[in-house]
Short mmCIF file of C-alpha atoms and ligand atoms in Angstrom, two decimals:
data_model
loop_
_atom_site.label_atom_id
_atom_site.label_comp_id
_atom_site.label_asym_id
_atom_site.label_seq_id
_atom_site.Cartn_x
_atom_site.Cartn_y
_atom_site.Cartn_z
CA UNK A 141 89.66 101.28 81.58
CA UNK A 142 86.95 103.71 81.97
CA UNK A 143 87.10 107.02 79.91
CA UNK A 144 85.67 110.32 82.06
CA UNK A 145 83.62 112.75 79.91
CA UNK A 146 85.16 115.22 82.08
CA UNK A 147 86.35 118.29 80.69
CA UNK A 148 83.87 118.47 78.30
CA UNK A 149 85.44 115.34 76.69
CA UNK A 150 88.23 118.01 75.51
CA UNK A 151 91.04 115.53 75.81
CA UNK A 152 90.13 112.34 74.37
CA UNK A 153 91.90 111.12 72.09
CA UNK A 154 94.48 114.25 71.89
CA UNK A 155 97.90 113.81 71.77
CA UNK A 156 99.12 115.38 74.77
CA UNK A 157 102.90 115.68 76.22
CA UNK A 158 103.11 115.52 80.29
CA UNK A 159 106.69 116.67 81.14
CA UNK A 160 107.86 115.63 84.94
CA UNK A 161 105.96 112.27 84.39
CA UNK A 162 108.04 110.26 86.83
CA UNK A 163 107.36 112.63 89.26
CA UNK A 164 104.77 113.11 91.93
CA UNK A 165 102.39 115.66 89.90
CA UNK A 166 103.09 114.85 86.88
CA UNK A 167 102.31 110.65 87.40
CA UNK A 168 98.83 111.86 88.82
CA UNK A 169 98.79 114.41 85.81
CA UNK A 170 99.23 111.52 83.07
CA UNK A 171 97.52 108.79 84.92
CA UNK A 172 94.07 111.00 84.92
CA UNK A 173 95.06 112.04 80.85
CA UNK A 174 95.21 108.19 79.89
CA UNK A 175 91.95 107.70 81.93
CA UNK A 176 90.53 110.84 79.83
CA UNK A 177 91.30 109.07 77.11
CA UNK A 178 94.28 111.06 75.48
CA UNK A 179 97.46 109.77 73.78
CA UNK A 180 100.17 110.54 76.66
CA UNK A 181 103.59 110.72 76.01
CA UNK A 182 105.58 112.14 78.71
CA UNK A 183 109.25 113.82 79.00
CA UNK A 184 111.63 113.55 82.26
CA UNK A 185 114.53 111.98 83.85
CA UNK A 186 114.37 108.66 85.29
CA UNK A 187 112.24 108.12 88.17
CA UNK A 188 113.95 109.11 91.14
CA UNK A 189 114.48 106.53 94.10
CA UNK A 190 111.87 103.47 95.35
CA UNK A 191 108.97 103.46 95.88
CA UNK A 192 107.97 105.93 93.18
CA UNK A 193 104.83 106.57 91.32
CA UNK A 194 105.83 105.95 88.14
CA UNK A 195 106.78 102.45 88.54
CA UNK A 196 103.58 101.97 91.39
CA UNK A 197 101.42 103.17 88.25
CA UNK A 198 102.90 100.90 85.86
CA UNK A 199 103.33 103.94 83.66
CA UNK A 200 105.88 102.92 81.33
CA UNK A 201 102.91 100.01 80.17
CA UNK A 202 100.43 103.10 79.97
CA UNK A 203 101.82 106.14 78.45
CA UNK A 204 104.90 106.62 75.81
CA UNK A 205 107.85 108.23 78.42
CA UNK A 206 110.72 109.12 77.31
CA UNK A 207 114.36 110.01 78.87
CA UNK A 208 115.13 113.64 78.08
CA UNK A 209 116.95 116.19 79.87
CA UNK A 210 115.35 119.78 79.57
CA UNK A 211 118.23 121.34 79.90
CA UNK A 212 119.21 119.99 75.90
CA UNK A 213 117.14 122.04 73.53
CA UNK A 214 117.68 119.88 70.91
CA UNK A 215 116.58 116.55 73.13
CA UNK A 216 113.30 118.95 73.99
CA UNK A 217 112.94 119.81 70.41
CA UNK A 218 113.08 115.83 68.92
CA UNK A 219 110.89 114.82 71.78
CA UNK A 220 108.20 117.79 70.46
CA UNK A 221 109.01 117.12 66.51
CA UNK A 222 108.33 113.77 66.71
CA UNK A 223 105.25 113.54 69.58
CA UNK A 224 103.67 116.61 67.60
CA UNK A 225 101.63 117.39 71.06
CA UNK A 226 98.17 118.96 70.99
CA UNK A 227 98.76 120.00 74.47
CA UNK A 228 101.71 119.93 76.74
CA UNK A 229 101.38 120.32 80.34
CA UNK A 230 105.08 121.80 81.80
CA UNK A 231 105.90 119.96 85.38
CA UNK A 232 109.53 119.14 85.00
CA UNK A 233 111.23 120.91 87.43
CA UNK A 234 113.89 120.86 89.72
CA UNK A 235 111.08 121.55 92.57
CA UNK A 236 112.96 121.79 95.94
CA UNK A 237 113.43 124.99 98.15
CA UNK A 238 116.01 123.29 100.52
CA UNK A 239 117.96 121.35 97.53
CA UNK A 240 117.85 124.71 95.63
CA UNK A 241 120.70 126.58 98.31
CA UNK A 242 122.86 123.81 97.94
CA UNK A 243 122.16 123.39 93.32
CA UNK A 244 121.23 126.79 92.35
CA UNK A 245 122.86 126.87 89.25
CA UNK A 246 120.92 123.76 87.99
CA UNK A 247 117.88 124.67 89.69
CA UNK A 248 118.08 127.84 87.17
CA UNK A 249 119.29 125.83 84.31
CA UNK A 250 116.48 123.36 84.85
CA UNK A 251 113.32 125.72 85.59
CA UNK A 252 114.11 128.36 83.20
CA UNK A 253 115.92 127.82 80.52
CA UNK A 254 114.07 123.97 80.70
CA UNK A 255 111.03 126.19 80.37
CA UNK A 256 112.24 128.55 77.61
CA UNK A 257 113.07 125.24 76.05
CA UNK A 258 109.65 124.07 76.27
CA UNK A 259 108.14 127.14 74.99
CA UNK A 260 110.60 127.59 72.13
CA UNK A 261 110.45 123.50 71.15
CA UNK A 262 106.04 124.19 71.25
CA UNK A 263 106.47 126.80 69.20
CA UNK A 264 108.42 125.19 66.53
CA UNK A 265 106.53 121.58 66.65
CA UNK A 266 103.35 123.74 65.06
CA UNK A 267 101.08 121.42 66.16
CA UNK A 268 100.56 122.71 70.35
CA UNK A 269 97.40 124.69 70.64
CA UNK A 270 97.69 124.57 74.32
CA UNK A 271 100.54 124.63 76.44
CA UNK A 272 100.29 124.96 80.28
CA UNK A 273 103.41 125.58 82.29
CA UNK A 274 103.45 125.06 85.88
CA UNK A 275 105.01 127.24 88.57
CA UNK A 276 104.38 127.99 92.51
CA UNK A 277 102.40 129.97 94.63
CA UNK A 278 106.64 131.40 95.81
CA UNK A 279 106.79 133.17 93.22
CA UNK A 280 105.27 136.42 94.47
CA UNK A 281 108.10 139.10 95.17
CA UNK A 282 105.93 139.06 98.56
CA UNK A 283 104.65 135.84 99.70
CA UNK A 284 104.50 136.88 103.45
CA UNK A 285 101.83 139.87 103.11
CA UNK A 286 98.80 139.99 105.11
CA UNK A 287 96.78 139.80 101.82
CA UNK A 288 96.28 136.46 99.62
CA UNK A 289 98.48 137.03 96.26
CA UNK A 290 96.60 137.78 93.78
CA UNK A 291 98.03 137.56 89.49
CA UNK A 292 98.11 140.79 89.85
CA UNK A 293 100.74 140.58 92.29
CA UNK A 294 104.30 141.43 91.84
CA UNK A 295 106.86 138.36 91.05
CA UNK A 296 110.27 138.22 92.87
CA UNK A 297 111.72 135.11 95.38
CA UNK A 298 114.04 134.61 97.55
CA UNK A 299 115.49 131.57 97.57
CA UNK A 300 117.11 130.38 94.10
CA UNK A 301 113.77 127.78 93.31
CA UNK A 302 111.63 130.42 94.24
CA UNK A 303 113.16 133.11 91.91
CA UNK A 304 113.72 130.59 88.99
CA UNK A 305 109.75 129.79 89.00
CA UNK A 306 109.54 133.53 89.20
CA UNK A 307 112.10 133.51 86.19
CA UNK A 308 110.14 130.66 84.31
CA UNK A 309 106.60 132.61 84.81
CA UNK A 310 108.53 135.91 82.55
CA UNK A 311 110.61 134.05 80.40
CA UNK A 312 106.93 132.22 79.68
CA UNK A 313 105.22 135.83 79.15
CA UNK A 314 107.61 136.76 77.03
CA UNK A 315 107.23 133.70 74.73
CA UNK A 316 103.05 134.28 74.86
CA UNK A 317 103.71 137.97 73.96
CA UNK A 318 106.12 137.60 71.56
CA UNK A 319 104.20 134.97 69.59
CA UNK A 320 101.03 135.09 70.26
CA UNK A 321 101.45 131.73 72.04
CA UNK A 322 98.45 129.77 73.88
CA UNK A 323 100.59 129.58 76.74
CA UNK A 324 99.30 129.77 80.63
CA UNK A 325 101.00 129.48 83.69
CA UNK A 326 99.68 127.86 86.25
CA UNK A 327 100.61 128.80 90.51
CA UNK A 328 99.59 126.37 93.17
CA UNK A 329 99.98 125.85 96.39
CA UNK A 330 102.05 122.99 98.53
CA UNK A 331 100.22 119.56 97.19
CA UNK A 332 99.97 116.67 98.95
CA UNK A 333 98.50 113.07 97.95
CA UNK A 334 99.40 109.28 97.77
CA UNK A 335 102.25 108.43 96.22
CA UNK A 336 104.58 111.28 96.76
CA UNK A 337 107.90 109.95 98.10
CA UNK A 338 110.43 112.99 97.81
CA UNK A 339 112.81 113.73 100.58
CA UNK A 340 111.92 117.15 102.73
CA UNK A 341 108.62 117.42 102.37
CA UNK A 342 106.22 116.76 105.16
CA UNK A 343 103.82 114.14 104.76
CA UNK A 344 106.09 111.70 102.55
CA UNK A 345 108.86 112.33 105.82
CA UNK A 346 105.88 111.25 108.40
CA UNK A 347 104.95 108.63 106.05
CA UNK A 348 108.45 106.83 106.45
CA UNK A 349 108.82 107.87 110.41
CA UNK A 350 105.57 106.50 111.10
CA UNK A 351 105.94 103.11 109.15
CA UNK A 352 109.05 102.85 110.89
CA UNK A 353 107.47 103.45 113.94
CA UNK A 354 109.68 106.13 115.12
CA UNK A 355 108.48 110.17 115.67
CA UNK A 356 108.99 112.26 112.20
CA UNK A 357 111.14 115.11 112.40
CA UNK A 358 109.26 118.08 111.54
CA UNK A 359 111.12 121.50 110.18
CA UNK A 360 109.86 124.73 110.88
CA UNK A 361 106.37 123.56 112.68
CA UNK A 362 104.95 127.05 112.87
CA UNK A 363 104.86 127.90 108.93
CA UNK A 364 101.75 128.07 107.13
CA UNK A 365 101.13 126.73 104.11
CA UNK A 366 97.83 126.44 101.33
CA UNK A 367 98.07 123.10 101.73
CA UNK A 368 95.85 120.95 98.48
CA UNK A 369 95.16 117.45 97.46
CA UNK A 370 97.28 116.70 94.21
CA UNK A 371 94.02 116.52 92.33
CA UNK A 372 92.73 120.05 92.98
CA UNK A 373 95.72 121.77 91.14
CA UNK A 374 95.26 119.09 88.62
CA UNK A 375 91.95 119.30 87.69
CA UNK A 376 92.64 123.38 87.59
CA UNK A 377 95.84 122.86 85.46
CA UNK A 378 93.24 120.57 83.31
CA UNK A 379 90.17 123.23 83.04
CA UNK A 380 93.39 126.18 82.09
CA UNK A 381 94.42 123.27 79.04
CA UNK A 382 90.68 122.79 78.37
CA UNK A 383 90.45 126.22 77.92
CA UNK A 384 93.15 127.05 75.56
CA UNK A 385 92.33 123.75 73.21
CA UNK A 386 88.82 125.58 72.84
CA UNK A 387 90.71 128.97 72.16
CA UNK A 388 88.30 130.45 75.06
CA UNK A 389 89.50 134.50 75.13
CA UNK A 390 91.76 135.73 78.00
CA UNK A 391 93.32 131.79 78.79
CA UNK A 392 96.56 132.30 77.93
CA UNK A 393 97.09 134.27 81.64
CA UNK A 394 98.56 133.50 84.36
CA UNK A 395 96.55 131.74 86.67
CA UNK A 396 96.31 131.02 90.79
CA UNK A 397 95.03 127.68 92.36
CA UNK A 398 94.82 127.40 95.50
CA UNK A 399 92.89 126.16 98.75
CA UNK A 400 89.56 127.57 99.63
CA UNK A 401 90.44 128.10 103.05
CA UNK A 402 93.03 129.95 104.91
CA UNK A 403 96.72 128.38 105.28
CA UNK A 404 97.25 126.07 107.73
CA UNK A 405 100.62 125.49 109.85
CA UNK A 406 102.95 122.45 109.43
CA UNK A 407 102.52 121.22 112.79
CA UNK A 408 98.16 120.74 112.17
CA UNK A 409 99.52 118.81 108.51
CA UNK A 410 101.49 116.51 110.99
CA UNK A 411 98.83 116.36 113.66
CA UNK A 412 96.48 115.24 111.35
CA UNK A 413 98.65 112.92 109.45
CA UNK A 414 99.56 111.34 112.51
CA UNK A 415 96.01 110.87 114.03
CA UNK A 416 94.69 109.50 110.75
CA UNK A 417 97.67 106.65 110.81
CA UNK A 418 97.06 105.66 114.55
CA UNK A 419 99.40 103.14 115.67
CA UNK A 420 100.64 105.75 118.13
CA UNK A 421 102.38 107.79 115.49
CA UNK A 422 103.77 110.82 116.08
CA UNK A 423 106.48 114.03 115.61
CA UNK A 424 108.69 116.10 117.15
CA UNK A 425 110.18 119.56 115.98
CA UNK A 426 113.44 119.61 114.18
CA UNK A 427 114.62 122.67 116.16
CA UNK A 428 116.66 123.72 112.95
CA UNK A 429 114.78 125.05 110.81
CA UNK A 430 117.45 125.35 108.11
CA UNK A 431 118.14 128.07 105.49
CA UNK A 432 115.09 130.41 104.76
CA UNK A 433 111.58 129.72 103.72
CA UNK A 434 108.59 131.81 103.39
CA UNK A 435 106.64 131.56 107.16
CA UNK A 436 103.53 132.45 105.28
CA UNK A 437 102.28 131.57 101.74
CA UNK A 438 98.30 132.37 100.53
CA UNK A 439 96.79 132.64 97.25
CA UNK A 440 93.89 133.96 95.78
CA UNK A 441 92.39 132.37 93.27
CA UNK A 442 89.05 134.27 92.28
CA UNK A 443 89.88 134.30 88.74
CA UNK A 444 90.23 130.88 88.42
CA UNK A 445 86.49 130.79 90.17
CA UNK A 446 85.12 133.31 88.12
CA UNK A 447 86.32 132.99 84.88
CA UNK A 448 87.39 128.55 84.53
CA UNK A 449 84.58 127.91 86.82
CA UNK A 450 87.12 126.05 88.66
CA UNK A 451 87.20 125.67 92.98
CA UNK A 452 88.69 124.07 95.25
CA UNK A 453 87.00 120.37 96.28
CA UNK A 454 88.88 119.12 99.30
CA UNK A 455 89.97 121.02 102.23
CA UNK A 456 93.06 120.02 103.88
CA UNK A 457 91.44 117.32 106.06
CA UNK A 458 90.24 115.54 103.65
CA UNK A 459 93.51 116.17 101.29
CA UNK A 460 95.29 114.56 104.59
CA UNK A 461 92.94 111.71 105.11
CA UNK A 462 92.81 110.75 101.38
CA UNK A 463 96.70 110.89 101.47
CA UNK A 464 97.13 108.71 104.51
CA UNK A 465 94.41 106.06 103.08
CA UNK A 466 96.61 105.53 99.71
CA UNK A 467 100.39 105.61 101.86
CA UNK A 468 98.95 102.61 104.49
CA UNK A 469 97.33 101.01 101.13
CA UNK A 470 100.92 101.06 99.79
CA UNK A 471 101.75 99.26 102.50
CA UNK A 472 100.36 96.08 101.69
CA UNK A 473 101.51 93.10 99.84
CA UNK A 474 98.45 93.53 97.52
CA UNK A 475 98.51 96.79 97.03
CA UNK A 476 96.76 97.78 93.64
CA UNK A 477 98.21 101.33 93.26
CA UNK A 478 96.16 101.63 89.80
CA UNK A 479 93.11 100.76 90.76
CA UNK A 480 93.40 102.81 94.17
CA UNK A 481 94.48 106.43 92.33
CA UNK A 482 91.76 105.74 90.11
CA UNK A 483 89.33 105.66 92.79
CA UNK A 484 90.40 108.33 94.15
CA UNK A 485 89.61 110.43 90.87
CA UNK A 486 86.63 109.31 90.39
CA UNK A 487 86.00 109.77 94.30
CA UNK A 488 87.18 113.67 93.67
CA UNK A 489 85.39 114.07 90.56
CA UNK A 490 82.06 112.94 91.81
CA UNK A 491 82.39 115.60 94.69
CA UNK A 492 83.25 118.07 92.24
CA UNK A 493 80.61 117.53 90.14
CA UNK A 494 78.12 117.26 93.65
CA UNK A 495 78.94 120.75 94.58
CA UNK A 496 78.86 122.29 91.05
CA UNK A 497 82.00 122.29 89.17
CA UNK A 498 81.11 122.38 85.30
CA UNK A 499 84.26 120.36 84.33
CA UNK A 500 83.47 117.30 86.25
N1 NAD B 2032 104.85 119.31 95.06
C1 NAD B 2032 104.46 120.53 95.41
O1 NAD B 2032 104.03 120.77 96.55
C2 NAD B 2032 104.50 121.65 94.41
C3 NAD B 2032 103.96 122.90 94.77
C4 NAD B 2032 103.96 123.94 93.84
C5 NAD B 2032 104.48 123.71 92.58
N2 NAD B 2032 105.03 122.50 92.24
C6 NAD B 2032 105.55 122.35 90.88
O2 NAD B 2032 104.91 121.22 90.28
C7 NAD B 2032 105.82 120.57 89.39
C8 NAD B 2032 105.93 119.10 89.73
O3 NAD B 2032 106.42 118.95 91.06
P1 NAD B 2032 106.57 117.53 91.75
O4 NAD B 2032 106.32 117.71 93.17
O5 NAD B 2032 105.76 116.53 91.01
O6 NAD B 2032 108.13 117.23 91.52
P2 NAD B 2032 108.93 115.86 91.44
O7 NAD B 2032 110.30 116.11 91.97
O8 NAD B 2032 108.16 114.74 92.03
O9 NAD B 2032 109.08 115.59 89.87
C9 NAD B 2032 109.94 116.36 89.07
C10 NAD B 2032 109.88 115.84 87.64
O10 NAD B 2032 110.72 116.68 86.84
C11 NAD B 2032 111.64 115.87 86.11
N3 NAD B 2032 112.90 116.58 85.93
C12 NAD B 2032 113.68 117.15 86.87
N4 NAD B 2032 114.80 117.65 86.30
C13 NAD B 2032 114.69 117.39 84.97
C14 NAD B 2032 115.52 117.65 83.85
N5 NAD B 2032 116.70 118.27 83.97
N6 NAD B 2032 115.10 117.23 82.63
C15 NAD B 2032 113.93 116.57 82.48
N7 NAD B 2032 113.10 116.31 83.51
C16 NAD B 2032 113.48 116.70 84.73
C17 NAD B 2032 111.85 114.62 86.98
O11 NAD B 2032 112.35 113.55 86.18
C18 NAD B 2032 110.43 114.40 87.49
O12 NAD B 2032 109.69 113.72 86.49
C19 NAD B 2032 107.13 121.34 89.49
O13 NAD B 2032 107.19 122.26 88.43
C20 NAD B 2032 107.03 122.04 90.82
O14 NAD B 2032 107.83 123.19 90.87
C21 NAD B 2032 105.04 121.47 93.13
#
């Protein structure tokens, strides 16, 4: 396996904890760490459901996972004592608007006092010099305002996931203040990419209409949403950990990553989607929309330009196109899902480092 010098080399051969590793971000997050050449152990709950990432990856034969539930301090404290982390990267979450109205209680237990948890374990285990903990662009009090939301911005949320990340992002100050902490958070927008396979979100729900050749049901067509490639909060998530393993002055922040351009609606996600899978595919609106989601979500992320040197790489056509090329690829009987992901960060990183980005 090929080891990037990316990042300034800052993560080879670091010990570094991904939590949410069988999920969608946080398989992409320790697949690209093992190809950086760090130690990766990672923290989460089974993977949910087939297909999933985790097992397409192989993961378990790449990185050192372990069953935990974040909601046990003391299982989040043995997995920290005994990994002794250089850098932990926070995705385990409970990450679902719609699932959070019917599990709000967990979906509190789970992002904040998991994170708290996190923080707390960290801070005992001595050894993290750099811990990253990832929330959303929802949780700004007021995500629907004409303006992109800046850090700045005041946190609030409306739906129980919203408000927990909103939770999570103070109860995660308050840990960096407190104790002087080299702890960021990290806000991105809605991420799309190969190998995401949850239930309610848009392009895994076209993925499995289409293959079934049947129209996907799309919810609330008209929203608009910063819509990324998984790698472009990734790579920011990694130049924010970079960052804070150098000790580089003012990381420890909160921190915005979103699209270069403006939001785009649902129904130009699914148009897309559906154009770049052929075969006829296609969607119809739901005509529920269901319980309430923000209609309009932006971010502004000029401090992560100006001060990380981070920006964005791939606008939503390409995030789309990318996506669609890896979900037919999974398709087929000889589908290498390894060798395809890693292609397609080394395809992103190459276009990073074309137009400019220092980290790639
Ligand atoms: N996917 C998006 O569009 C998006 C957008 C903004 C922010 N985020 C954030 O990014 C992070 C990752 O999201 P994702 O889409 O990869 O989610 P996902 O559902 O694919 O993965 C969630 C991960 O968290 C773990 N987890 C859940 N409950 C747990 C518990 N009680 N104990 C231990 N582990 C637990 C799961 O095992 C899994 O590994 C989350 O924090 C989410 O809020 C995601």
């Amino acid at each position: 396996m090929t080891v990037s010098g990316a990042f300034s080399g800052a993560f080879a051969g670091r010990r570094v904890l991904v939590t949410g590793d069988t999920g969608f971000k946080g398989a992409w997050l320790a697949f690209w760490l093992t190809r950086l050449g760090a130690e990766v152990h990672g923290l989460s709950l089974a993977p949910e459901g087939e297909p999933n990432l985790f097992s397409q990856l192989g993961l378990g034969n790449l990185i050192r996972s372990r069953r935990a539930d974040l909601r046990s301090f003391d299982a989040v404290e043995a997995a920290l004592r005994e990994t002794r982390p250089e850098a932990v990267f926070h995705l385990a979450a409970q990450p679902l608007v719609r699932l959070s109205y019917d599990a709000p209680v967990e979906t509190f237990a789970v992002n904040v006092m998991g994170t708290a948890h996190v923080a707390e374990a960290s801070r005992r285990a001595g050894s993290v010099r750099a811990l990253v903990s990832v929330t959303t662009d929802k949780v700004y009090r007021d995500p629907e305002a004409p303006r992109p939301r800046t850090e700045e911005d005041p946190l609030g949320g409306h739906d129980p996931y919203s408000s927990s990340k909103a939770a999570a992002e103070i109860a995660a100050a308050s840990f960096r203040l407190s104790y002087s902490m080299p702890l960021a958070t990290a806000r991105a927008g809605n991420v799309i990419g190969g190998g995401d396979w949850a239930k309610d979100r848009i392009l895994p729900d076209c993925i499995r209409a289409f293959a079934a050749s049947a129209p996907a049901v799309v919810r609330n067509p008209a929203s608009v949403r910063p819509w990324q490639h998984v790698l472009e909060p990734l790579s920011g998530y990694l130049c924010l950990g970079a960052a804070l393993l150098g000790g580089k002055a003012g990381a420890a922040e909160a921190w915005n990553f979103g699209p270069s351009e403006d939001s785009v609606p649902v129904s130009a996600v699914a148009d897309a989607a559906a154009a770049a899978w052929g075969d006829g595919a296609s969607w119809k609106a739901s005509g529920t929309p269901g319980p309430h989601e923000a209609a309009a979500l932006r971010l502004d992320s000029a401090k992560a330009r100006k001060r990380l040197g981070w920006a964005p790489v791939w606008d939503h056509r390409r995030a789309i196109s990318e996506s669609i090329s890896w979900y037919k690829a999974s398709m087929s009987s000889v589908f290498d899902a390894r060798a395809l992901t890693a292609a397609q960060i080394e395809l992103y990183r190459a276009d990073a480092a074309a137009a400019g980005a220092a980290w790639a």
